[in-house]
């Protein structure tokens, strides 16, 4: 069969563990014998390699140039395609995997996630088997046989439309004083809650209260649009109130707007609140809420987008270095000599920079600029924290005071502002 097969055919189940970073599923994979990390992106129907991956080490096969359409593109772009590659994920294997490689784009997901990722595993991963995605446990289980109706009786069910190897569902939204269904792409590779495309339905337009903001990066570059609140989103028997909703600029979604009757995308901020079974053969999606269901859907009130900068090496005295001296006659002389020496250990520390800033956000009005390096926030040195932890500080509370120490060129600057809840 095409696509993934079990490395151990006698087994009926394969389990793959994943990391959940910024709501994204990060999978450990092996490509042509090289260990890498990929994002599971059900919004993509082709496996992708990012432009900052060293492809020379991957022994890629059968390279040729092809044309590709995608989000954020005004026109198709040329990419390199590679066929007949050996791809392994846990005990799943695809001996003839095809990858698209973007060599001329500026996308760098590693810096934006604070974690090295090398590419995207597409929706193809979910097609050959009855697949469970358990966000709560951080595992994906692949079964040769579908679960019985009895074992799935506690799950809600949605019809799963499959088009060009991607998954669509039709939840109901309440927007602009109207309830109506929307056809949305299931997109585990998008960190936001839900995107809706204006002009694809008479009731889909941004509410009066919104902010203009950076929404994310795609094949064609950065995407901007309006961000507001969605009063209600209903999936089966579950209703999520006041989630964030984004309306991307029409130019950014020109090539996909209304494609197959599509009204938008359902992203990982919503998807991670449920556990799923994908039954591709019967075109059904089984789901039920998990421990993340009641997690607040907040946004960055500071107005700044932060990315991982280049790491730097520092050296420091290591207090853990110890020596045992058994000869008492030499002990005094040796210790006296050691007191004059310093023993160092070396380590990499991360740096963080502002890459986007929303106008007229609190951070912008306080004088912060794109390119500023963030050294500390409220007395906490950023080198000791992950990108996700630092970003969370800007979600916490309306009117919270933020004191920052930043580096601009060679100048150190202290800047203060208060978080402001706008939507």
PDB file of N, CA and C in Angstrom, residues 195-283:
ATOM      1  N   UNK A 195      -9.717  30.683  12.004  1.00  0.00           N
ATOM      2  CA  UNK A 195      -9.652  31.709  10.974  1.00  0.00           C
ATOM      3  C   UNK A 195     -10.926  31.634  10.150  1.00  0.00           C
ATOM      4  N   UNK A 196     -11.516  32.787   9.849  1.00  0.00           N
ATOM      5  CA  UNK A 196     -12.659  32.855   8.956  1.00  0.00           C
ATOM      6  C   UNK A 196     -12.337  33.809   7.821  1.00  0.00           C
ATOM      7  N   UNK A 197     -12.685  33.409   6.596  1.00  0.00           N
ATOM      8  CA  UNK A 197     -12.367  34.203   5.413  1.00  0.00           C
ATOM      9  C   UNK A 197     -13.563  35.082   5.064  1.00  0.00           C
ATOM     10  N   UNK A 198     -13.352  36.377   5.141  1.00  0.00           N
ATOM     11  CA  UNK A 198     -14.409  37.307   4.769  1.00  0.00           C
ATOM     12  C   UNK A 198     -14.766  37.130   3.294  1.00  0.00           C
ATOM     13  N   UNK A 199     -16.018  37.421   2.986  1.00  0.00           N
ATOM     14  CA  UNK A 199     -16.551  37.330   1.615  1.00  0.00           C
ATOM     15  C   UNK A 199     -16.794  35.897   1.149  1.00  0.00           C
ATOM     16  N   UNK A 200     -16.656  34.899   2.055  1.00  0.00           N
ATOM     17  CA  UNK A 200     -17.006  33.531   1.675  1.00  0.00           C
ATOM     18  C   UNK A 200     -18.384  33.145   2.221  1.00  0.00           C
ATOM     19  N   UNK A 201     -18.985  34.016   3.022  1.00  0.00           N
ATOM     20  CA  UNK A 201     -20.336  33.833   3.558  1.00  0.00           C
ATOM     21  C   UNK A 201     -20.868  35.215   3.902  1.00  0.00           C
ATOM     22  N   UNK A 202     -22.156  35.416   3.697  1.00  0.00           N
ATOM     23  CA  UNK A 202     -22.709  36.759   3.887  1.00  0.00           C
ATOM     24  C   UNK A 202     -22.583  37.274   5.316  1.00  0.00           C
ATOM     25  N   UNK A 203     -22.454  36.357   6.297  1.00  0.00           N
ATOM     26  CA  UNK A 203     -22.352  36.793   7.686  1.00  0.00           C
ATOM     27  C   UNK A 203     -20.914  36.819   8.209  1.00  0.00           C
ATOM     28  N   UNK A 204     -19.950  36.405   7.371  1.00  0.00           N
ATOM     29  CA  UNK A 204     -18.557  36.368   7.839  1.00  0.00           C
ATOM     30  C   UNK A 204     -17.885  37.706   7.573  1.00  0.00           C
ATOM     31  N   UNK A 205     -17.801  38.495   8.598  1.00  0.00           N
ATOM     32  CA  UNK A 205     -17.055  39.749   8.566  1.00  0.00           C
ATOM     33  C   UNK A 205     -16.669  40.081  10.005  1.00  0.00           C
ATOM     34  N   UNK A 206     -15.579  40.821  10.146  1.00  0.00           N
ATOM     35  CA  UNK A 206     -15.076  41.134  11.484  1.00  0.00           C
ATOM     36  C   UNK A 206     -16.103  41.951  12.262  1.00  0.00           C
ATOM     37  N   UNK A 207     -16.189  41.680  13.564  1.00  0.00           N
ATOM     38  CA  UNK A 207     -17.060  42.462  14.426  1.00  0.00           C
ATOM     39  C   UNK A 207     -16.492  43.885  14.577  1.00  0.00           C
ATOM     40  N   UNK A 208     -17.291  44.762  15.141  1.00  0.00           N
ATOM     41  CA  UNK A 208     -16.848  46.155  15.273  1.00  0.00           C
ATOM     42  C   UNK A 208     -15.627  46.296  16.179  1.00  0.00           C
ATOM     43  N   UNK A 209     -15.539  45.438  17.188  1.00  0.00           N
ATOM     44  CA  UNK A 209     -14.393  45.492  18.096  1.00  0.00           C
ATOM     45  C   UNK A 209     -13.332  44.499  17.640  1.00  0.00           C
ATOM     46  N   UNK A 210     -12.230  45.001  17.080  1.00  0.00           N
ATOM     47  CA  UNK A 210     -11.154  44.129  16.611  1.00  0.00           C
ATOM     48  C   UNK A 210      -9.843  44.891  16.677  1.00  0.00           C
ATOM     49  N   UNK A 211      -8.749  44.163  16.527  1.00  0.00           N
ATOM     50  CA  UNK A 211      -7.434  44.770  16.399  1.00  0.00           C
ATOM     51  C   UNK A 211      -6.788  44.271  15.111  1.00  0.00           C
ATOM     52  N   UNK A 212      -5.973  45.108  14.512  1.00  0.00           N
ATOM     53  CA  UNK A 212      -5.163  44.693  13.363  1.00  0.00           C
ATOM     54  C   UNK A 212      -3.887  44.084  13.917  1.00  0.00           C
ATOM     55  N   UNK A 213      -3.566  42.868  13.472  1.00  0.00           N
ATOM     56  CA  UNK A 213      -2.423  42.193  14.086  1.00  0.00           C
ATOM     57  C   UNK A 213      -1.744  41.251  13.096  1.00  0.00           C
ATOM     58  N   UNK A 214      -0.537  40.831  13.489  1.00  0.00           N
ATOM     59  CA  UNK A 214       0.208  39.774  12.799  1.00  0.00           C
ATOM     60  C   UNK A 214      -0.434  38.442  13.173  1.00  0.00           C
ATOM     61  N   UNK A 215      -0.789  37.628  12.179  1.00  0.00           N
ATOM     62  CA  UNK A 215      -1.466  36.356  12.437  1.00  0.00           C
ATOM     63  C   UNK A 215      -0.535  35.149  12.393  1.00  0.00           C
ATOM     64  N   UNK A 216       0.550  35.253  11.652  1.00  0.00           N
ATOM     65  CA  UNK A 216       1.458  34.116  11.565  1.00  0.00           C
ATOM     66  C   UNK A 216       2.214  34.116  10.250  1.00  0.00           C
ATOM     67  N   UNK A 217       2.950  33.038  10.035  1.00  0.00           N
ATOM     68  CA  UNK A 217       3.745  32.895   8.816  1.00  0.00           C
ATOM     69  C   UNK A 217       3.273  31.692   8.023  1.00  0.00           C
ATOM     70  N   UNK A 218       3.351  31.810   6.720  1.00  0.00           N
ATOM     71  CA  UNK A 218       2.982  30.724   5.826  1.00  0.00           C
ATOM     72  C   UNK A 218       3.977  30.669   4.688  1.00  0.00           C
ATOM     73  N   UNK A 219       3.676  29.852   3.678  1.00  0.00           N
ATOM     74  CA  UNK A 219       4.594  29.666   2.561  1.00  0.00           C
ATOM     75  C   UNK A 219       4.969  31.002   1.920  1.00  0.00           C
ATOM     76  N   UNK A 220       3.969  31.880   1.808  1.00  0.00           N
ATOM     77  CA  UNK A 220       4.202  33.143   1.124  1.00  0.00           C
ATOM     78  C   UNK A 220       4.728  34.258   2.003  1.00  0.00           C
ATOM     79  N   UNK A 221       4.965  33.988   3.299  1.00  0.00           N
ATOM     80  CA  UNK A 221       5.487  35.017   4.192  1.00  0.00           C
ATOM     81  C   UNK A 221       4.531  35.340   5.314  1.00  0.00           C
ATOM     82  N   UNK A 222       4.731  36.482   5.950  1.00  0.00           N
ATOM     83  CA  UNK A 222       3.909  36.882   7.088  1.00  0.00           C
ATOM     84  C   UNK A 222       2.489  37.232   6.646  1.00  0.00           C
ATOM     85  N   UNK A 223       1.524  36.873   7.528  1.00  0.00           N
ATOM     86  CA  UNK A 223       0.119  37.149   7.257  1.00  0.00           C
ATOM     87  C   UNK A 223      -0.425  38.054   8.349  1.00  0.00           C
ATOM     88  N   UNK A 224      -1.140  39.096   7.950  1.00  0.00           N
ATOM     89  CA  UNK A 224      -1.761  40.021   8.880  1.00  0.00           C
ATOM     90  C   UNK A 224      -3.275  40.004   8.676  1.00  0.00           C
ATOM     91  N   UNK A 225      -3.987  40.543   9.635  1.00  0.00           N
ATOM     92  CA  UNK A 225      -5.434  40.588   9.518  1.00  0.00           C
ATOM     93  C   UNK A 225      -6.068  41.144  10.770  1.00  0.00           C
ATOM     94  N   UNK A 226      -7.370  40.924  10.909  1.00  0.00           N
ATOM     95  CA  UNK A 226      -8.132  41.409  12.052  1.00  0.00           C
ATOM     96  C   UNK A 226      -8.333  40.277  13.050  1.00  0.00           C
ATOM     97  N   UNK A 227      -8.238  40.615  14.328  1.00  0.00           N
ATOM     98  CA  UNK A 227      -8.473  39.646  15.404  1.00  0.00           C
ATOM     99  C   UNK A 227      -9.602  40.161  16.281  1.00  0.00           C
ATOM    100  N   UNK A 228     -10.575  39.294  16.545  1.00  0.00           N
ATOM    101  CA  UNK A 228     -11.729  39.677  17.343  1.00  0.00           C
ATOM    102  C   UNK A 228     -12.111  38.487  18.227  1.00  0.00           C
ATOM    103  N   UNK A 229     -13.303  38.542  18.802  1.00  0.00           N
ATOM    104  CA  UNK A 229     -13.837  37.446  19.614  1.00  0.00           C
ATOM    105  C   UNK A 229     -15.030  36.820  18.896  1.00  0.00           C
ATOM    106  N   UNK A 230     -15.100  35.494  18.943  1.00  0.00           N
ATOM    107  CA  UNK A 230     -16.223  34.758  18.380  1.00  0.00           C
ATOM    108  C   UNK A 230     -17.152  34.378  19.527  1.00  0.00           C
ATOM    109  N   UNK A 231     -18.374  34.920  19.557  1.00  0.00           N
ATOM    110  CA  UNK A 231     -19.253  34.658  20.704  1.00  0.00           C
ATOM    111  C   UNK A 231     -19.459  33.174  20.996  1.00  0.00           C
ATOM    112  N   UNK A 232     -19.672  32.369  19.938  1.00  0.00           N
ATOM    113  CA  UNK A 232     -19.877  30.933  20.155  1.00  0.00           C
ATOM    114  C   UNK A 232     -19.323  30.127  18.993  1.00  0.00           C
ATOM    115  N   UNK A 233     -18.726  28.994  19.344  1.00  0.00           N
ATOM    116  CA  UNK A 233     -18.308  27.978  18.375  1.00  0.00           C
ATOM    117  C   UNK A 233     -18.800  26.647  18.908  1.00  0.00           C
ATOM    118  N   UNK A 234     -19.609  25.939  18.112  1.00  0.00           N
ATOM    119  CA  UNK A 234     -20.207  24.684  18.570  1.00  0.00           C
ATOM    120  C   UNK A 234     -19.717  23.522  17.730  1.00  0.00           C
ATOM    121  N   UNK A 235     -19.129  22.532  18.408  1.00  0.00           N
ATOM    122  CA  UNK A 235     -18.684  21.280  17.793  1.00  0.00           C
ATOM    123  C   UNK A 235     -19.446  20.147  18.471  1.00  0.00           C
ATOM    124  N   UNK A 236     -20.365  19.527  17.750  1.00  0.00           N
ATOM    125  CA  UNK A 236     -21.174  18.476  18.369  1.00  0.00           C
ATOM    126  C   UNK A 236     -21.945  19.024  19.546  1.00  0.00           C
ATOM    127  N   UNK A 237     -21.761  18.407  20.721  1.00  0.00           N
ATOM    128  CA  UNK A 237     -22.459  18.854  21.928  1.00  0.00           C
ATOM    129  C   UNK A 237     -21.653  19.870  22.729  1.00  0.00           C
ATOM    130  N   UNK A 238     -20.476  20.252  22.215  1.00  0.00           N
ATOM    131  CA  UNK A 238     -19.592  21.160  22.941  1.00  0.00           C
ATOM    132  C   UNK A 238     -19.677  22.574  22.382  1.00  0.00           C
ATOM    133  N   UNK A 239     -19.711  23.551  23.287  1.00  0.00           N
ATOM    134  CA  UNK A 239     -19.715  24.955  22.886  1.00  0.00           C
ATOM    135  C   UNK A 239     -18.557  25.680  23.564  1.00  0.00           C
ATOM    136  N   UNK A 240     -17.793  26.406  22.778  1.00  0.00           N
ATOM    137  CA  UNK A 240     -16.693  27.225  23.281  1.00  0.00           C
ATOM    138  C   UNK A 240     -17.085  28.687  23.090  1.00  0.00           C
ATOM    139  N   UNK A 241     -17.100  29.416  24.185  1.00  0.00           N
ATOM    140  CA  UNK A 241     -17.530  30.809  24.156  1.00  0.00           C
ATOM    141  C   UNK A 241     -16.339  31.766  24.107  1.00  0.00           C
ATOM    142  N   UNK A 242     -16.498  32.827  23.329  1.00  0.00           N
ATOM    143  CA  UNK A 242     -15.535  33.938  23.288  1.00  0.00           C
ATOM    144  C   UNK A 242     -14.115  33.512  22.948  1.00  0.00           C
ATOM    145  N   UNK A 243     -13.986  32.581  22.035  1.00  0.00           N
ATOM    146  CA  UNK A 243     -12.644  32.251  21.550  1.00  0.00           C
ATOM    147  C   UNK A 243     -12.167  33.370  20.633  1.00  0.00           C
ATOM    148  N   UNK A 244     -10.887  33.423  20.382  1.00  0.00           N
ATOM    149  CA  UNK A 244     -10.362  34.385  19.408  1.00  0.00           C
ATOM    150  C   UNK A 244     -10.719  33.922  18.000  1.00  0.00           C
ATOM    151  N   UNK A 245     -10.982  34.861  17.131  1.00  0.00           N
ATOM    152  CA  UNK A 245     -11.220  34.562  15.725  1.00  0.00           C
ATOM    153  C   UNK A 245     -10.420  35.548  14.897  1.00  0.00           C
ATOM    154  N   UNK A 246      -9.762  35.057  13.864  1.00  0.00           N
ATOM    155  CA  UNK A 246      -8.930  35.894  13.001  1.00  0.00           C
ATOM    156  C   UNK A 246      -9.532  35.949  11.603  1.00  0.00           C
ATOM    157  N   UNK A 247      -9.456  37.127  11.016  1.00  0.00           N
ATOM    158  CA  UNK A 247      -9.926  37.353   9.649  1.00  0.00           C
ATOM    159  C   UNK A 247      -8.722  37.805   8.827  1.00  0.00           C
ATOM    160  N   UNK A 248      -8.029  36.873   8.166  1.00  0.00           N
ATOM    161  CA  UNK A 248      -6.820  37.254   7.426  1.00  0.00           C
ATOM    162  C   UNK A 248      -7.140  38.184   6.258  1.00  0.00           C
ATOM    163  N   UNK A 249      -6.153  39.023   5.935  1.00  0.00           N
ATOM    164  CA  UNK A 249      -6.311  39.913   4.788  1.00  0.00           C
ATOM    165  C   UNK A 249      -6.664  39.103   3.538  1.00  0.00           C
ATOM    166  N   UNK A 250      -7.545  39.644   2.738  1.00  0.00           N
ATOM    167  CA  UNK A 250      -7.970  38.931   1.531  1.00  0.00           C
ATOM    168  C   UNK A 250      -6.808  38.591   0.612  1.00  0.00           C
ATOM    169  N   UNK A 251      -5.819  39.466   0.554  1.00  0.00           N
ATOM    170  CA  UNK A 251      -4.675  39.218  -0.326  1.00  0.00           C
ATOM    171  C   UNK A 251      -3.890  37.987   0.110  1.00  0.00           C
ATOM    172  N   UNK A 252      -3.895  37.703   1.428  1.00  0.00           N
ATOM    173  CA  UNK A 252      -3.119  36.572   1.945  1.00  0.00           C
ATOM    174  C   UNK A 252      -3.771  35.235   1.629  1.00  0.00           C
ATOM    175  N   UNK A 253      -5.091  35.239   1.427  1.00  0.00           N
ATOM    176  CA  UNK A 253      -5.801  33.970   1.201  1.00  0.00           C
ATOM    177  C   UNK A 253      -6.421  33.924  -0.194  1.00  0.00           C
ATOM    178  N   UNK A 254      -5.922  34.762  -1.076  1.00  0.00           N
ATOM    179  CA  UNK A 254      -6.499  34.890  -2.411  1.00  0.00           C
ATOM    180  C   UNK A 254      -6.577  33.549  -3.143  1.00  0.00           C
ATOM    181  N   UNK A 255      -5.516  32.734  -3.069  1.00  0.00           N
ATOM    182  CA  UNK A 255      -5.472  31.499  -3.838  1.00  0.00           C
ATOM    183  C   UNK A 255      -6.340  30.385  -3.261  1.00  0.00           C
ATOM    184  N   UNK A 256      -6.739  30.509  -1.987  1.00  0.00           N
ATOM    185  CA  UNK A 256      -7.507  29.427  -1.361  1.00  0.00           C
ATOM    186  C   UNK A 256      -8.889  29.877  -0.912  1.00  0.00           C
ATOM    187  N   UNK A 257      -9.199  31.140  -1.036  1.00  0.00           N
ATOM    188  CA  UNK A 257     -10.455  31.682  -0.549  1.00  0.00           C
ATOM    189  C   UNK A 257     -11.641  31.026  -1.266  1.00  0.00           C
ATOM    190  N   UNK A 258     -12.516  30.391  -0.484  1.00  0.00           N
ATOM    191  CA  UNK A 258     -13.686  29.749  -1.058  1.00  0.00           C
ATOM    192  C   UNK A 258     -13.395  28.443  -1.765  1.00  0.00           C
ATOM    193  N   UNK A 259     -12.143  27.972  -1.758  1.00  0.00           N
ATOM    194  CA  UNK A 259     -11.752  26.726  -2.402  1.00  0.00           C
ATOM    195  C   UNK A 259     -12.532  25.565  -1.783  1.00  0.00           C
ATOM    196  N   UNK A 260     -13.271  24.818  -2.603  1.00  0.00           N
ATOM    197  CA  UNK A 260     -14.104  23.722  -2.124  1.00  0.00           C
ATOM    198  C   UNK A 260     -15.157  24.203  -1.135  1.00  0.00           C
ATOM    199  N   UNK A 261     -15.605  25.442  -1.268  1.00  0.00           N
ATOM    200  CA  UNK A 261     -16.605  25.977  -0.348  1.00  0.00           C
ATOM    201  C   UNK A 261     -16.064  26.284   1.029  1.00  0.00           C
ATOM    202  N   UNK A 262     -14.772  26.379   1.136  1.00  0.00           N
ATOM    203  CA  UNK A 262     -14.124  26.581   2.437  1.00  0.00           C
ATOM    204  C   UNK A 262     -14.339  27.987   2.971  1.00  0.00           C
ATOM    205  N   UNK A 263     -14.651  28.060   4.263  1.00  0.00           N
ATOM    206  CA  UNK A 263     -14.840  29.350   4.928  1.00  0.00           C
ATOM    207  C   UNK A 263     -13.700  29.726   5.860  1.00  0.00           C
ATOM    208  N   UNK A 264     -12.784  28.792   6.130  1.00  0.00           N
ATOM    209  CA  UNK A 264     -11.692  29.121   7.044  1.00  0.00           C
ATOM    210  C   UNK A 264     -10.957  27.894   7.528  1.00  0.00           C
ATOM    211  N   UNK A 265     -10.323  28.027   8.704  1.00  0.00           N
ATOM    212  CA  UNK A 265      -9.521  26.950   9.298  1.00  0.00           C
ATOM    213  C   UNK A 265      -9.801  26.857  10.795  1.00  0.00           C
ATOM    214  N   UNK A 266      -9.815  25.628  11.296  1.00  0.00           N
ATOM    215  CA  UNK A 266      -9.910  25.395  12.730  1.00  0.00           C
ATOM    216  C   UNK A 266      -8.518  24.998  13.210  1.00  0.00           C
ATOM    217  N   UNK A 267      -7.912  25.858  14.042  1.00  0.00           N
ATOM    218  CA  UNK A 267      -6.519  25.679  14.415  1.00  0.00           C
ATOM    219  C   UNK A 267      -6.311  24.972  15.726  1.00  0.00           C
ATOM    220  N   UNK A 268      -5.031  24.852  16.092  1.00  0.00           N
ATOM    221  CA  UNK A 268      -4.628  24.027  17.233  1.00  0.00           C
ATOM    222  C   UNK A 268      -5.102  24.573  18.571  1.00  0.00           C
ATOM    223  N   UNK A 269      -5.343  25.887  18.686  1.00  0.00           N
ATOM    224  CA  UNK A 269      -5.836  26.447  19.942  1.00  0.00           C
ATOM    225  C   UNK A 269      -7.189  25.853  20.321  1.00  0.00           C
ATOM    226  N   UNK A 270      -7.995  25.470  19.331  1.00  0.00           N
ATOM    227  CA  UNK A 270      -9.260  24.769  19.572  1.00  0.00           C
ATOM    228  C   UNK A 270      -9.058  23.264  19.533  1.00  0.00           C
ATOM    229  N   UNK A 271      -8.339  22.768  18.557  1.00  0.00           N
ATOM    230  CA  UNK A 271      -8.193  21.323  18.374  1.00  0.00           C
ATOM    231  C   UNK A 271      -7.576  20.637  19.589  1.00  0.00           C
ATOM    232  N   UNK A 272      -6.632  21.295  20.264  1.00  0.00           N
ATOM    233  CA  UNK A 272      -5.942  20.664  21.381  1.00  0.00           C
ATOM    234  C   UNK A 272      -6.831  20.489  22.614  1.00  0.00           C
ATOM    235  N   UNK A 273      -8.049  20.998  22.584  1.00  0.00           N
ATOM    236  CA  UNK A 273      -8.985  20.858  23.702  1.00  0.00           C
ATOM    237  C   UNK A 273      -9.754  19.539  23.664  1.00  0.00           C
ATOM    238  N   UNK A 274      -9.500  18.734  22.618  1.00  0.00           N
ATOM    239  CA  UNK A 274     -10.195  17.464  22.437  1.00  0.00           C
ATOM    240  C   UNK A 274      -9.195  16.354  22.123  1.00  0.00           C
ATOM    241  N   UNK A 275      -9.617  15.121  22.352  1.00  0.00           N
ATOM    242  CA  UNK A 275      -8.913  13.940  21.854  1.00  0.00           C
ATOM    243  C   UNK A 275      -9.741  13.348  20.723  1.00  0.00           C
ATOM    244  N   UNK A 276      -9.081  12.732  19.729  1.00  0.00           N
ATOM    245  CA  UNK A 276      -9.756  12.364  18.491  1.00  0.00           C
ATOM    246  C   UNK A 276      -9.484  10.933  18.057  1.00  0.00           C
ATOM    247  N   UNK A 277     -10.434  10.400  17.284  1.00  0.00           N
ATOM    248  CA  UNK A 277     -10.222   9.240  16.439  1.00  0.00           C
ATOM    249  C   UNK A 277     -10.602   9.642  15.020  1.00  0.00           C
ATOM    250  N   UNK A 278      -9.669   9.477  14.087  1.00  0.00           N
ATOM    251  CA  UNK A 278      -9.931   9.739  12.675  1.00  0.00           C
ATOM    252  C   UNK A 278     -10.281   8.421  11.991  1.00  0.00           C
ATOM    253  N   UNK A 279     -11.522   8.306  11.509  1.00  0.00           N
ATOM    254  CA  UNK A 279     -11.951   7.138  10.750  1.00  0.00           C
ATOM    255  C   UNK A 279     -12.085   7.569   9.293  1.00  0.00           C
ATOM    256  N   UNK A 280     -10.975   7.487   8.568  1.00  0.00           N
ATOM    257  CA  UNK A 280     -10.930   7.978   7.194  1.00  0.00           C
ATOM    258  C   UNK A 280     -11.827   7.149   6.288  1.00  0.00           C
ATOM    259  N   UNK A 281     -11.874   5.837   6.504  1.00  0.00           N
ATOM    260  CA  UNK A 281     -12.682   4.967   5.639  1.00  0.00           C
ATOM    261  C   UNK A 281     -14.167   5.298   5.721  1.00  0.00           C
ATOM    262  N   UNK A 282     -14.659   5.545   6.926  1.00  0.00           N
ATOM    263  CA  UNK A 282     -16.076   5.857   7.105  1.00  0.00           C
ATOM    264  C   UNK A 282     -16.340   7.368   7.111  1.00  0.00           C
ATOM    265  N   UNK A 283     -15.270   8.157   6.954  1.00  0.00           N
ATOM    266  CA  UNK A 283     -15.355   9.613   6.911  1.00  0.00           C
ATOM    267  C   UNK A 283     -16.066  10.174   8.141  1.00  0.00           C
TER     268      UNK A 283
END
